[in-house]
Every structure is written in C-alpha cells, then in structure tokens.
C-alpha cells in the first residue's frame, strides 16, 4: 500500500499546488486537449526554440489526475529537447499500459507515481491527456 499512498500524495500535491498551471505569454505553440469521458479540458502552451522546450505551461480544468499529470509532465520536459520529450512520452504511455522497465520508470521521476493508473482503466484517458496533447503539439510543428 506504500505505493498507492505515494501516488495519492503526488497527485494531490500537483493538483492543489501546480507549478506550471498559468498563462504563458511568450509561448509559440498551443494546443487544446479534451477528454470528454471525464470532462478534462486543458490547453498546453510551449515555448520551443532550436528544438529545445525552453518553457511550458497549461491552463484548464479537469479531475485531479489530468491536472497533476500535465503538471508532472511539464516538470519533466521543460529544458529538454523536443525529441527527448517525445521519447519520455512514449515511455509514459507504455507505463500506463503496464509495460515498462525499472530504469525507464526512474526516468519519469515523479510522473512514475502514475504507474498505479495501469490498474485503473477508467482513469487512463485522464492520465494521458497532457502527454497526448504534447505529442500532438510537437508533431504538428516539425521544426520543433
Ligand atoms: Zn479526468
């Protein structure tokens, strides 16, 4: 049960005290992501220059998991290259499907706490919303 209390703690903390939930006036990429099955609705903004994610933020509403997951994702990807962010997203999505190595789990840092979602099928779309939105956003901007 230690794992699931870690999970709850991390989700609550990022949901109640998000670091990256704000406007981002100098963003050069923006995409809205919606999960109708839960009502999660976020807008992700990134500032990407020379293939590096220099800053990022999100706004919107949704359940604790969707908001916390987006916040943890931004913790992880700000300062990294767009390619690296896409690679981490691929690892995160595999984690949610329950197929990940311990080394890969370490790479996800706090976002690894969401591994418990792999046992909660109803919450999967909440957990992956920010990550899918980020992948789509970077995919739409090939110069990133
Ligand atoms: Zn949700």
mmCIF file of C-alpha atoms and ligand atoms in Angstrom:
data_model
loop_
_atom_site.group_PDB
_atom_site.id
_atom_site.type_symbol
_atom_site.label_atom_id
_atom_site.label_comp_id
_atom_site.label_asym_id
_atom_site.label_seq_id
_atom_site.Cartn_x
_atom_site.Cartn_y
_atom_site.Cartn_z
ATOM 1 C CA UNK A 1 0.000 0.000 0.000
ATOM 2 C CA UNK A 2 3.021 2.250 0.249
ATOM 3 C CA UNK A 3 2.928 2.790 -3.491
ATOM 4 C CA UNK A 4 -0.650 3.913 -3.610
ATOM 5 C CA UNK A 5 -0.199 6.370 -0.770
ATOM 6 C CA UNK A 6 2.780 7.818 -2.689
ATOM 7 C CA UNK A 7 0.520 8.008 -5.729
ATOM 8 C CA UNK A 8 -2.198 9.872 -3.819
ATOM 9 C CA UNK A 9 0.287 12.236 -2.243
ATOM 10 C CA UNK A 10 1.921 13.140 -5.555
ATOM 11 C CA UNK A 11 -1.400 13.588 -7.365
ATOM 12 C CA UNK A 12 -2.840 15.744 -4.575
ATOM 13 C CA UNK A 13 0.249 17.855 -4.334
ATOM 14 C CA UNK A 14 0.439 18.635 -8.065
ATOM 15 C CA UNK A 15 -3.291 19.161 -8.302
ATOM 16 C CA UNK A 16 -3.537 21.544 -5.349
ATOM 17 C CA UNK A 17 -0.213 23.325 -5.863
ATOM 18 C CA UNK A 18 0.607 23.085 -9.562
ATOM 19 C CA UNK A 19 3.895 24.632 -10.662
ATOM 20 C CA UNK A 20 3.036 25.067 -14.325
ATOM 21 C CA UNK A 21 -0.671 25.960 -14.334
ATOM 22 C CA UNK A 22 -0.633 29.502 -15.660
ATOM 23 C CA UNK A 23 -0.658 31.528 -18.849
ATOM 24 C CA UNK A 24 2.486 31.632 -20.974
ATOM 25 C CA UNK A 25 2.514 34.883 -22.973
ATOM 26 C CA UNK A 26 5.694 34.107 -24.910
ATOM 27 C CA UNK A 27 4.639 30.595 -25.939
ATOM 28 C CA UNK A 28 4.995 29.845 -29.649
ATOM 29 C CA UNK A 29 2.930 26.642 -29.654
ATOM 30 C CA UNK A 30 -0.501 25.995 -28.247
ATOM 31 C CA UNK A 31 -2.918 23.086 -28.375
ATOM 32 C CA UNK A 32 -6.110 22.197 -26.563
ATOM 33 C CA UNK A 33 -6.654 18.652 -25.356
ATOM 34 C CA UNK A 34 -10.046 17.326 -24.273
ATOM 35 C CA UNK A 35 -11.092 14.099 -22.589
ATOM 36 C CA UNK A 36 -14.890 14.086 -22.948
ATOM 37 C CA UNK A 37 -15.333 10.900 -20.920
ATOM 38 C CA UNK A 38 -14.290 12.774 -17.761
ATOM 39 C CA UNK A 39 -14.670 16.440 -18.729
ATOM 40 C CA UNK A 40 -10.948 17.198 -18.632
ATOM 41 C CA UNK A 41 -10.132 20.178 -20.825
ATOM 42 C CA UNK A 42 -6.623 21.632 -20.940
ATOM 43 C CA UNK A 43 -4.688 23.992 -23.149
ATOM 44 C CA UNK A 44 -0.983 23.252 -23.323
ATOM 45 C CA UNK A 45 1.457 26.003 -24.285
ATOM 46 C CA UNK A 46 5.131 25.556 -25.063
ATOM 47 C CA UNK A 47 7.949 27.884 -25.910
ATOM 48 C CA UNK A 48 10.262 25.921 -28.178
ATOM 49 C CA UNK A 49 13.416 27.322 -29.721
ATOM 50 C CA UNK A 50 16.022 25.441 -31.751
ATOM 51 C CA UNK A 51 14.327 22.170 -30.858
ATOM 52 C CA UNK A 52 14.503 22.795 -27.107
ATOM 53 C CA UNK A 53 11.472 23.223 -24.842
ATOM 54 C CA UNK A 54 12.513 26.385 -23.035
ATOM 55 C CA UNK A 55 9.273 26.803 -21.122
ATOM 56 C CA UNK A 56 5.802 25.351 -20.865
ATOM 57 C CA UNK A 57 2.513 25.792 -19.040
ATOM 58 C CA UNK A 58 -1.098 24.682 -19.087
ATOM 59 C CA UNK A 59 -4.479 26.116 -18.221
ATOM 60 C CA UNK A 60 -7.861 24.489 -17.997
ATOM 61 C CA UNK A 61 -9.987 22.309 -15.781
ATOM 62 C CA UNK A 62 -10.374 18.668 -15.028
ATOM 63 C CA UNK A 63 -10.002 15.949 -12.450
ATOM 64 C CA UNK A 64 -7.002 15.751 -10.138
ATOM 65 C CA UNK A 65 -5.299 13.080 -12.237
ATOM 66 C CA UNK A 66 -5.489 15.031 -15.505
ATOM 67 C CA UNK A 67 -4.193 18.213 -13.900
ATOM 68 C CA UNK A 68 -1.460 16.555 -11.846
ATOM 69 C CA UNK A 69 -0.271 14.504 -14.800
ATOM 70 C CA UNK A 70 0.077 17.610 -17.008
ATOM 71 C CA UNK A 71 1.966 19.402 -14.238
ATOM 72 C CA UNK A 72 4.373 16.494 -13.704
ATOM 73 C CA UNK A 73 4.896 16.185 -17.444
ATOM 74 C CA UNK A 74 5.948 19.832 -17.675
ATOM 75 C CA UNK A 75 8.314 19.361 -14.700
ATOM 76 C CA UNK A 76 9.931 16.596 -16.691
ATOM 77 C CA UNK A 77 10.137 18.107 -20.186
ATOM 78 C CA UNK A 78 10.994 21.779 -19.623
ATOM 79 C CA UNK A 79 14.644 22.254 -20.560
ATOM 80 C CA UNK A 80 14.769 19.115 -22.695
ATOM 81 C CA UNK A 81 14.778 18.717 -26.444
ATOM 82 C CA UNK A 82 11.507 18.068 -28.236
ATOM 83 C CA UNK A 83 12.861 14.659 -29.305
ATOM 84 C CA UNK A 84 13.633 13.775 -25.708
ATOM 85 C CA UNK A 85 10.152 14.891 -24.626
ATOM 86 C CA UNK A 86 8.589 12.635 -27.266
ATOM 87 C CA UNK A 87 10.754 9.735 -26.099
ATOM 88 C CA UNK A 88 9.673 10.263 -22.474
ATOM 89 C CA UNK A 89 6.055 10.459 -23.569
ATOM 90 C CA UNK A 90 6.393 7.128 -25.335
ATOM 91 C CA UNK A 91 7.764 5.651 -22.074
ATOM 92 C CA UNK A 92 4.930 7.194 -20.043
ATOM 93 C CA UNK A 93 2.277 5.784 -22.367
ATOM 94 C CA UNK A 94 3.891 2.354 -22.148
ATOM 95 C CA UNK A 95 3.949 2.615 -18.350
ATOM 96 C CA UNK A 96 0.208 3.229 -18.338
ATOM 97 C CA UNK A 97 -0.198 0.038 -20.357
ATOM 98 C CA UNK A 98 1.916 -1.765 -17.759
ATOM 99 C CA UNK A 99 4.943 -2.381 -19.982
ATOM 100 C CA UNK A 100 7.980 -0.606 -18.612
ATOM 101 C CA UNK A 101 11.404 -1.439 -17.166
ATOM 102 C CA UNK A 102 12.649 -0.170 -13.788
ATOM 103 C CA UNK A 103 15.226 2.065 -15.497
ATOM 104 C CA UNK A 104 12.541 3.635 -17.646
ATOM 105 C CA UNK A 105 10.372 4.179 -14.584
ATOM 106 C CA UNK A 106 13.235 6.079 -12.929
ATOM 107 C CA UNK A 107 13.472 8.345 -15.967
ATOM 108 C CA UNK A 108 9.902 9.504 -15.457
ATOM 109 C CA UNK A 109 10.746 10.868 -11.993
ATOM 110 C CA UNK A 110 7.552 11.827 -10.122
ATOM 111 C CA UNK A 111 5.350 11.021 -13.098
ATOM 112 C CA UNK A 112 6.254 7.406 -12.375
ATOM 113 C CA UNK A 113 3.827 7.574 -9.437
ATOM 114 C CA UNK A 114 1.055 7.332 -12.032
ATOM 115 C CA UNK A 115 2.046 3.717 -12.704
ATOM 116 C CA UNK A 116 -0.904 2.859 -10.425
ATOM 117 C CA UNK A 117 -3.202 4.108 -13.198
ATOM 118 C CA UNK A 118 -2.360 0.961 -15.131
ATOM 119 C CA UNK A 119 -4.732 -0.754 -12.657
ATOM 120 C CA UNK A 120 -7.479 1.864 -13.134
ATOM 121 C CA UNK A 121 -8.688 1.623 -16.737
ATOM 122 C CA UNK A 122 -11.342 4.313 -16.241
ATOM 123 C CA UNK A 123 -8.656 6.880 -15.408
ATOM 124 C CA UNK A 124 -6.226 6.152 -18.239
ATOM 125 C CA UNK A 125 -7.575 8.893 -20.524
ATOM 126 C CA UNK A 126 -7.204 11.402 -17.689
ATOM 127 C CA UNK A 127 -3.573 10.451 -17.081
ATOM 128 C CA UNK A 128 -2.511 10.525 -20.726
ATOM 129 C CA UNK A 129 -4.341 13.717 -21.769
ATOM 130 C CA UNK A 130 -1.424 16.111 -21.222
ATOM 131 C CA UNK A 131 1.071 13.718 -22.803
ATOM 132 C CA UNK A 132 -1.026 13.071 -25.919
ATOM 133 C CA UNK A 133 -1.583 16.813 -26.259
ATOM 134 C CA UNK A 134 2.173 17.409 -26.032
ATOM 135 C CA UNK A 135 2.920 14.730 -28.639
ATOM 136 C CA UNK A 136 0.300 16.152 -30.984
ATOM 137 C CA UNK A 137 1.587 19.669 -30.479
ATOM 138 C CA UNK A 138 5.198 18.724 -31.240
ATOM 139 C CA UNK A 139 4.030 16.534 -34.121
ATOM 140 C CA UNK A 140 2.206 19.491 -35.683
ATOM 141 C CA UNK A 141 5.377 21.554 -35.536
ATOM 142 C CA UNK A 142 8.029 19.559 -37.367
ATOM 143 C CA UNK A 143 10.648 22.273 -36.896
ATOM 144 C CA UNK A 144 10.462 21.692 -33.112
HETATM 145 ZN ZN1 LIG B 1 -10.226 13.067 -15.673
#
